[in-house]
CSV table of C-alpha atoms and ligand atoms in Angstrom, one decimal:
chain,number,residue,atom,x,y,z
A,1,UNK,CA,-32.0,25.6,21.8
A,2,UNK,CA,-32.3,22.2,20.1
A,3,UNK,CA,-29.2,20.0,19.9
A,4,UNK,CA,-28.2,16.4,19.2
A,5,UNK,CA,-27.0,14.3,22.1
A,6,UNK,CA,-25.5,10.8,22.0
A,7,UNK,CA,-26.8,8.9,25.0
A,8,UNK,CA,-25.5,5.4,24.2
A,9,UNK,CA,-24.4,3.6,21.1
A,10,UNK,CA,-27.1,3.9,18.5
A,11,UNK,CA,-29.1,6.4,20.6
A,12,UNK,CA,-28.9,9.9,19.2
A,13,UNK,CA,-31.7,12.3,20.4
A,14,UNK,CA,-32.4,15.9,19.5
A,15,UNK,CA,-33.4,17.6,22.7
A,16,UNK,CA,-33.6,20.9,24.6
A,17,UNK,CA,-30.1,22.1,25.5
A,18,UNK,CA,-28.9,25.3,27.3
A,19,UNK,CA,-28.4,28.3,24.9
A,20,UNK,CA,-24.6,28.8,24.6
A,21,UNK,CA,-23.3,32.2,25.7
A,22,UNK,CA,-20.0,34.0,25.8
A,23,UNK,CA,-17.9,32.5,28.5
A,24,UNK,CA,-14.5,33.9,27.6
A,25,UNK,CA,-13.7,37.3,26.0
A,26,UNK,CA,-12.2,35.4,23.1
A,27,UNK,CA,-15.4,33.4,22.3
A,28,UNK,CA,-18.0,33.9,19.6
A,29,UNK,CA,-21.5,32.4,19.5
A,30,UNK,CA,-22.8,31.5,16.1
A,31,UNK,CA,-26.2,30.5,14.7
A,32,UNK,CA,-25.7,27.4,12.6
A,33,UNK,CA,-26.7,27.7,8.9
A,34,UNK,CA,-25.9,24.0,8.4
A,35,UNK,CA,-24.1,21.2,10.2
A,36,UNK,CA,-23.5,17.5,9.5
A,37,UNK,CA,-22.6,14.1,10.7
A,38,UNK,CA,-18.9,13.1,10.5
A,39,UNK,CA,-17.5,9.7,9.8
A,40,UNK,CA,-15.8,10.0,13.2
A,41,UNK,CA,-19.2,10.5,14.9
A,42,UNK,CA,-19.9,6.9,13.9
A,43,UNK,CA,-17.1,5.5,16.1
A,44,UNK,CA,-18.9,6.3,19.4
A,45,UNK,CA,-22.3,5.8,17.6
A,46,UNK,CA,-21.2,2.2,16.8
A,47,UNK,CA,-19.9,1.7,20.3
A,48,UNK,CA,-16.3,1.2,19.1
A,49,UNK,CA,-15.3,4.3,21.0
A,50,UNK,CA,-16.6,4.7,24.6
A,51,UNK,CA,-19.6,7.0,25.1
A,52,UNK,CA,-18.9,8.9,28.3
A,53,UNK,CA,-22.4,9.9,29.5
A,54,UNK,CA,-24.7,11.9,27.3
A,55,UNK,CA,-22.5,13.8,24.8
A,56,UNK,CA,-23.4,16.8,22.7
A,57,UNK,CA,-22.5,15.9,19.1
A,58,UNK,CA,-21.1,17.7,16.1
A,59,UNK,CA,-17.9,19.6,15.2
A,60,UNK,CA,-18.5,20.7,11.6
A,61,UNK,CA,-20.2,24.1,11.2
A,62,UNK,CA,-20.9,27.2,9.3
A,63,UNK,CA,-23.2,30.0,10.4
A,64,UNK,CA,-23.8,33.6,11.2
A,65,UNK,CA,-22.0,35.3,14.1
A,66,UNK,CA,-24.6,36.2,16.8
A,67,UNK,CA,-22.3,37.7,19.4
A,68,UNK,CA,-18.6,38.0,20.1
A,69,UNK,CA,-16.6,38.5,23.3
A,70,UNK,CA,-14.8,41.7,24.2
A,71,UNK,CA,-11.4,40.7,22.9
A,72,UNK,CA,-12.6,39.4,19.5
A,73,UNK,CA,-11.4,41.7,16.6
A,74,UNK,CA,-11.4,39.7,13.3
A,75,UNK,CA,-15.1,38.6,13.1
A,76,UNK,CA,-18.3,40.5,14.1
A,77,UNK,CA,-22.0,39.9,14.5
A,78,UNK,CA,-23.8,39.3,11.2
A,79,UNK,CA,-20.8,37.8,9.3
A,80,UNK,CA,-21.0,34.3,7.8
A,81,UNK,CA,-18.1,32.2,9.2
A,82,UNK,CA,-16.5,28.8,8.7
A,83,UNK,CA,-14.6,27.1,11.5
A,84,UNK,CA,-13.3,23.6,12.1
A,85,UNK,CA,-13.1,20.9,14.7
A,86,UNK,CA,-10.3,22.3,16.8
A,87,UNK,CA,-10.1,25.9,18.0
A,88,UNK,CA,-6.7,27.5,17.7
A,89,UNK,CA,-5.1,30.9,18.4
A,90,UNK,CA,-3.5,31.0,15.0
A,91,UNK,CA,-0.6,33.0,16.5
A,92,UNK,CA,1.6,30.5,18.4
A,93,UNK,CA,4.7,29.0,16.8
A,94,UNK,CA,2.9,25.7,15.9
A,95,UNK,CA,0.0,27.6,14.3
A,96,UNK,CA,2.3,29.9,12.3
A,97,UNK,CA,4.0,26.8,10.9
A,98,UNK,CA,0.6,25.7,9.6
A,99,UNK,CA,-0.3,23.0,12.2
A,100,UNK,CA,-3.2,24.7,13.9
A,101,UNK,CA,-4.7,21.4,15.1
A,102,UNK,CA,-1.7,21.1,17.4
A,103,UNK,CA,-1.9,24.7,18.7
A,104,UNK,CA,-0.4,25.1,22.1
A,105,UNK,CA,-3.8,26.6,23.2
A,106,UNK,CA,-5.9,24.1,21.3
A,107,UNK,CA,-9.5,23.5,22.4
A,108,UNK,CA,-12.5,21.6,20.9
A,109,UNK,CA,-13.9,23.6,18.0
A,110,UNK,CA,-17.5,23.6,19.2
A,111,UNK,CA,-17.5,22.4,22.8
A,112,UNK,CA,-21.3,22.9,23.1
A,113,UNK,CA,-21.8,20.6,20.1
A,114,UNK,CA,-22.3,21.8,16.5
A,115,UNK,CA,-25.3,19.6,15.6
A,116,UNK,CA,-27.4,22.3,17.2
A,117,UNK,CA,-29.1,25.6,16.5
A,118,UNK,CA,-26.3,27.6,18.2
A,119,UNK,CA,-22.7,26.9,19.1
A,120,UNK,CA,-20.0,28.6,21.2
A,121,UNK,CA,-16.7,28.8,19.4
A,122,UNK,CA,-13.6,29.4,21.5
A,123,UNK,CA,-10.6,31.5,20.3
A,124,UNK,CA,-12.8,33.0,17.6
A,125,UNK,CA,-10.1,35.3,16.1
A,126,UNK,CA,-7.8,32.3,15.4
A,127,UNK,CA,-10.5,29.8,14.6
A,128,UNK,CA,-13.2,31.4,12.4
A,129,UNK,CA,-12.8,32.7,8.9
A,130,UNK,CA,-15.5,35.0,7.5
A,131,UNK,CA,-16.7,34.7,3.9
A,132,UNK,CA,-16.4,37.9,1.7
A,133,UNK,CA,-20.2,38.3,1.5
A,134,UNK,CA,-23.2,36.4,2.8
A,135,UNK,CA,-23.1,33.3,0.5
A,136,UNK,CA,-26.0,32.2,-1.5
A,137,UNK,CA,-27.8,29.2,-0.2
A,138,UNK,CA,-26.4,26.8,-2.8
A,139,UNK,CA,-22.8,27.5,-1.6
A,140,UNK,CA,-23.6,26.6,2.0
A,141,UNK,CA,-22.9,22.8,1.6
A,142,UNK,CA,-19.6,23.5,0.0
A,143,UNK,CA,-18.5,25.9,2.8
A,144,UNK,CA,-19.7,23.3,5.3
A,145,UNK,CA,-17.5,20.7,3.6
A,146,UNK,CA,-14.5,23.1,4.0
A,147,UNK,CA,-15.1,22.9,7.8
A,148,UNK,CA,-13.8,19.3,7.9
A,149,UNK,CA,-14.0,16.8,5.1
A,150,UNK,CA,-12.6,19.0,2.4
A,151,UNK,CA,-10.0,20.5,4.6
A,152,UNK,CA,-9.0,17.0,5.7
A,153,UNK,CA,-8.9,15.6,2.2
A,154,UNK,CA,-6.9,18.6,1.1
A,155,UNK,CA,-4.4,18.2,3.9
A,156,UNK,CA,-4.1,14.5,3.1
A,157,UNK,CA,-3.3,15.4,-0.6
A,158,UNK,CA,-0.7,18.0,0.5
A,159,UNK,CA,0.8,15.6,3.1
A,160,UNK,CA,1.0,12.9,0.3
A,161,UNK,CA,2.7,15.6,-1.9
A,162,UNK,CA,0.1,15.2,-4.7
A,163,UNK,CA,1.1,17.5,-7.6
A,164,UNK,CA,2.0,17.7,-11.3
A,165,UNK,CA,3.5,14.5,-12.7
A,166,UNK,CA,2.3,12.4,-9.8
A,167,UNK,CA,0.1,9.4,-9.6
A,168,UNK,CA,-2.1,9.6,-6.5
A,169,UNK,CA,-4.0,6.6,-5.1
A,170,UNK,CA,-6.8,7.2,-2.6
A,171,UNK,CA,-7.7,4.5,0.0
A,172,UNK,CA,-11.2,5.1,1.3
A,173,UNK,CA,-14.3,6.2,-0.5
A,174,UNK,CA,-16.0,8.2,2.3
A,175,UNK,CA,-16.4,11.9,2.1
A,176,UNK,CA,-12.8,12.5,3.0
A,177,UNK,CA,-11.4,10.1,0.5
A,178,UNK,CA,-13.7,11.5,-2.3
A,179,UNK,CA,-12.6,15.0,-1.4
A,180,UNK,CA,-9.0,13.8,-1.3
A,181,UNK,CA,-9.6,12.9,-5.0
A,182,UNK,CA,-10.8,16.4,-5.7
A,183,UNK,CA,-7.8,17.9,-3.8
A,184,UNK,CA,-5.3,15.8,-5.7
A,185,UNK,CA,-6.9,16.9,-9.0
A,186,UNK,CA,-6.8,20.6,-8.0
A,187,UNK,CA,-3.2,20.3,-6.9
A,188,UNK,CA,-2.4,19.1,-10.4
A,189,UNK,CA,-1.9,15.4,-10.1
A,190,UNK,CA,-1.5,13.6,-13.4
A,191,UNK,CA,-3.4,10.5,-12.5
A,192,UNK,CA,-5.8,9.9,-9.5
A,193,UNK,CA,-6.8,6.3,-8.7
A,194,UNK,CA,-9.8,6.0,-6.4
A,195,UNK,CA,-10.1,2.7,-4.5
A,196,UNK,CA,-13.8,2.0,-4.2
A,197,UNK,CA,-16.3,-0.9,-4.7
A,198,UNK,CA,-19.4,1.3,-4.4
A,199,UNK,CA,-20.8,2.4,-7.8
A,200,UNK,CA,-22.3,5.8,-6.7
A,201,UNK,CA,-19.1,6.7,-4.9
A,202,UNK,CA,-17.0,5.6,-7.9
A,203,UNK,CA,-19.1,7.9,-10.1
A,204,UNK,CA,-18.6,10.9,-7.7
A,205,UNK,CA,-14.9,10.1,-7.5
A,206,UNK,CA,-14.7,10.3,-11.4
A,207,UNK,CA,-16.6,13.6,-11.3
A,208,UNK,CA,-14.2,14.9,-8.8
A,209,UNK,CA,-11.2,14.0,-11.0
A,210,UNK,CA,-10.4,10.3,-10.6
A,211,UNK,CA,-8.9,8.9,-13.8
A,212,UNK,CA,-9.0,5.2,-12.6
A,213,UNK,CA,-11.0,3.2,-10.2
A,214,UNK,CA,-9.7,0.1,-8.4
A,215,UNK,CA,-12.3,-2.2,-6.8
A,216,UNK,CA,-9.9,-4.6,-5.1
A,217,UNK,CA,-8.7,-4.0,-1.6
A,218,UNK,CA,-5.9,-5.4,0.7
A,219,UNK,CA,-3.1,-7.2,-1.1
A,220,UNK,CA,-5.1,-7.4,-4.3
A,221,UNK,CA,-5.7,-3.7,-4.2
A,222,UNK,CA,-1.9,-3.1,-3.8
A,223,UNK,CA,-1.2,-5.5,-6.7
A,224,UNK,CA,-3.7,-3.5,-8.9
A,225,UNK,CA,-2.0,-0.2,-8.0
A,226,UNK,CA,1.4,-1.7,-8.9
A,227,UNK,CA,0.0,-2.9,-12.3
A,228,UNK,CA,-1.2,0.6,-13.0
A,229,UNK,CA,2.2,2.2,-12.1
A,230,UNK,CA,4.7,0.1,-14.0
A,231,UNK,CA,5.2,-2.2,-10.9
A,232,UNK,CA,6.5,0.7,-8.8
A,233,UNK,CA,3.5,1.9,-6.7
A,234,UNK,CA,1.9,5.4,-6.6
A,235,UNK,CA,4.0,8.5,-5.8
A,236,UNK,CA,1.3,9.6,-3.4
A,237,UNK,CA,-1.2,7.7,-1.4
A,238,UNK,CA,-4.1,9.2,0.7
A,239,UNK,CA,-5.2,7.0,3.6
A,240,UNK,CA,-8.7,8.0,4.6
A,241,UNK,CA,-10.1,5.1,6.7
A,242,UNK,CA,-7.9,4.5,9.8
A,243,UNK,CA,-7.9,0.7,10.1
A,244,UNK,CA,-4.9,-1.7,10.1
A,245,UNK,CA,-5.9,-3.0,6.6
A,246,UNK,CA,-6.3,0.4,5.1
A,247,UNK,CA,-3.0,1.8,6.5
A,248,UNK,CA,-1.0,-1.2,5.3
A,249,UNK,CA,-2.8,-1.0,1.9
A,250,UNK,CA,-1.6,2.6,1.7
A,251,UNK,CA,2.0,2.0,2.7
A,252,UNK,CA,2.3,-1.0,0.4
A,253,UNK,CA,0.8,0.8,-2.6
A,254,UNK,CA,3.4,3.6,-2.3
A,255,UNK,CA,6.6,3.5,-4.2
A,256,UNK,CA,10.0,3.9,-2.4
A,257,UNK,CA,10.6,7.6,-1.9
A,258,UNK,CA,6.8,8.2,-2.1
A,259,UNK,CA,4.5,9.8,0.4
A,260,UNK,CA,1.5,8.6,2.4
A,261,UNK,CA,-0.9,11.2,3.7
A,262,UNK,CA,-2.9,9.6,6.4
A,263,UNK,CA,-6.0,11.2,7.9
A,264,UNK,CA,-8.4,8.4,8.8
A,265,UNK,CA,-8.6,8.5,12.6
A,266,UNK,CA,-6.6,5.4,13.5
A,267,UNK,CA,-8.2,2.6,15.6
A,268,UNK,CA,-5.9,-0.2,16.8
A,269,UNK,CA,-3.4,0.4,14.0
A,270,UNK,CA,0.2,-0.9,14.7
A,271,UNK,CA,2.9,-0.6,12.1
A,272,UNK,CA,5.5,-3.3,11.6
A,273,UNK,CA,8.8,-1.6,12.2
A,274,UNK,CA,10.9,-3.8,9.9
A,275,UNK,CA,8.5,-3.5,6.9
A,276,UNK,CA,8.3,0.3,7.4
A,277,UNK,CA,12.1,0.5,7.6
A,278,UNK,CA,12.6,-1.2,4.3
A,279,UNK,CA,9.7,0.5,2.5
A,280,UNK,CA,11.4,3.8,2.1
A,281,UNK,CA,8.1,5.7,2.2
A,282,UNK,CA,7.3,9.0,4.0
A,283,UNK,CA,4.4,9.0,6.4
A,284,UNK,CA,2.7,12.2,7.4
A,285,UNK,CA,-0.8,12.9,8.6
A,286,UNK,CA,-2.9,13.1,11.7
A,287,UNK,CA,-5.8,15.5,12.5
A,288,UNK,CA,-5.8,18.0,9.6
A,289,UNK,CA,-4.9,21.6,10.2
A,290,UNK,CA,-8.0,22.7,8.4
A,291,UNK,CA,-7.5,26.3,9.5
A,292,UNK,CA,-4.4,26.5,7.3
A,293,UNK,CA,-6.4,25.9,4.2
A,294,UNK,CA,-9.7,27.7,5.0
A,295,UNK,CA,-9.0,31.0,3.3
A,296,UNK,CA,-8.0,29.2,0.0
A,297,UNK,CA,-10.9,26.7,0.2
A,298,UNK,CA,-13.5,29.4,1.0
A,299,UNK,CA,-12.3,31.3,-2.1
A,300,UNK,CA,-12.4,28.2,-4.3
A,301,UNK,CA,-16.0,27.4,-3.1
A,302,UNK,CA,-17.2,31.0,-3.4
A,303,UNK,CA,-15.8,31.4,-6.9
A,304,UNK,CA,-17.4,28.1,-7.8
A,305,UNK,CA,-14.1,26.6,-8.9
A,306,UNK,CA,-14.9,23.5,-6.9
A,307,UNK,CA,-18.2,22.0,-5.6
A,308,UNK,CA,-17.3,19.8,-2.6
A,309,UNK,CA,-20.8,20.1,-1.2
A,310,UNK,CA,-21.8,17.2,-3.6
A,311,UNK,CA,-20.6,14.7,-1.0
A,312,UNK,CA,-23.8,15.5,1.0
A,313,UNK,CA,-26.2,13.1,-0.5
A,314,UNK,CA,-28.7,13.3,2.3
A,315,UNK,CA,-30.2,16.5,3.7
A,316,UNK,CA,-32.5,16.4,6.8
A,317,UNK,CA,-33.8,18.8,9.4
A,318,UNK,CA,-31.8,18.8,12.6
A,319,UNK,CA,-34.7,17.2,14.3
A,320,UNK,CA,-34.1,14.0,12.2
A,321,UNK,CA,-30.4,13.7,13.2
A,322,UNK,CA,-31.0,10.1,14.4
A,323,UNK,CA,-32.0,9.1,10.8
A,324,UNK,CA,-29.0,10.9,9.5
A,325,UNK,CA,-26.7,8.8,11.7
A,326,UNK,CA,-28.5,5.6,10.8
A,327,UNK,CA,-28.2,6.3,7.0
A,328,UNK,CA,-24.5,6.9,7.3
A,329,UNK,CA,-24.0,3.9,9.6
A,330,UNK,CA,-25.8,1.6,7.1
A,331,UNK,CA,-23.8,3.3,4.2
A,332,UNK,CA,-27.1,4.4,2.6
A,333,UNK,CA,-25.6,8.0,2.7
A,334,UNK,CA,-22.1,9.2,2.1
A,335,UNK,CA,-22.7,12.2,4.3
A,336,UNK,CA,-25.7,13.7,6.0
A,337,UNK,CA,-26.2,17.5,6.1
A,338,UNK,CA,-28.5,18.8,8.9
A,339,UNK,CA,-30.4,22.0,8.7
A,340,UNK,CA,-31.1,23.5,12.2
B,1,ZN,ZN1,-1.6,28.2,18.2
């Protein structure tokens, strides 16, 4: 099969790779209908995270089940399925509490790489959710979004306790931040403030439900959020970047007693204990348990209640994955969808 491999920072190549097969009786092999480039793929691409030899890339996927192992009972060949970036059994105590990304049997969601024609998915029963029917082609981007960026934005909004009567501020205008806006709106937030200085992203944020846009960042961004909330700060803040600046912006923009939902993968963030102690804010986040939300998100996409696939503003054949990475790296694209 063909698959994307990162050889060194800035060097992604689509090349011949071994066809994945069933290795464990709990595995499934899927044929990818669509895959994409994640913001977190850019960390090794930019050399900020070490590249450990040639690495197969991609962890966001939707596709048709080709084959299942002998112990798989909940999905079968021919079904259209959505999974996410960690495989989980969905039966252990941690999974049953809704924290499948911390499953005691957790494994990578697509260890053979999802930016490819085929992928092996471990723990298929716990990891994959089948759609009710084969979706029409225009629903595929939305279902692919559910695999990571929508599920992550949704978790961030839930962790930040977005809901009726709440003002939600969103730090970060990448795909996750934009879908955090959509999630906050869906969860009934009264006011959603998107923090973005990029006009096309501001426009999409408004279409997803943002009521206000703040272009300032850092201390000035915090001051603007306070201006908009009677000096108190937002009830709920979604942090979808993962830097020291964005994390502090999120904490300082939250009112005492409010909640920060942080889902940007942190890089060199350290929190000042004394400031945290006196802030009185709740912090909750980490790798999103996308699996918890998949049945609901698949339903919302398939009934066309939401259209999260609009975050994909560049679509390329898999063979042009390198250009897909470049476009995201240079911020020419919010998110690249790849068609195998
Ligand atoms: Zn588990």
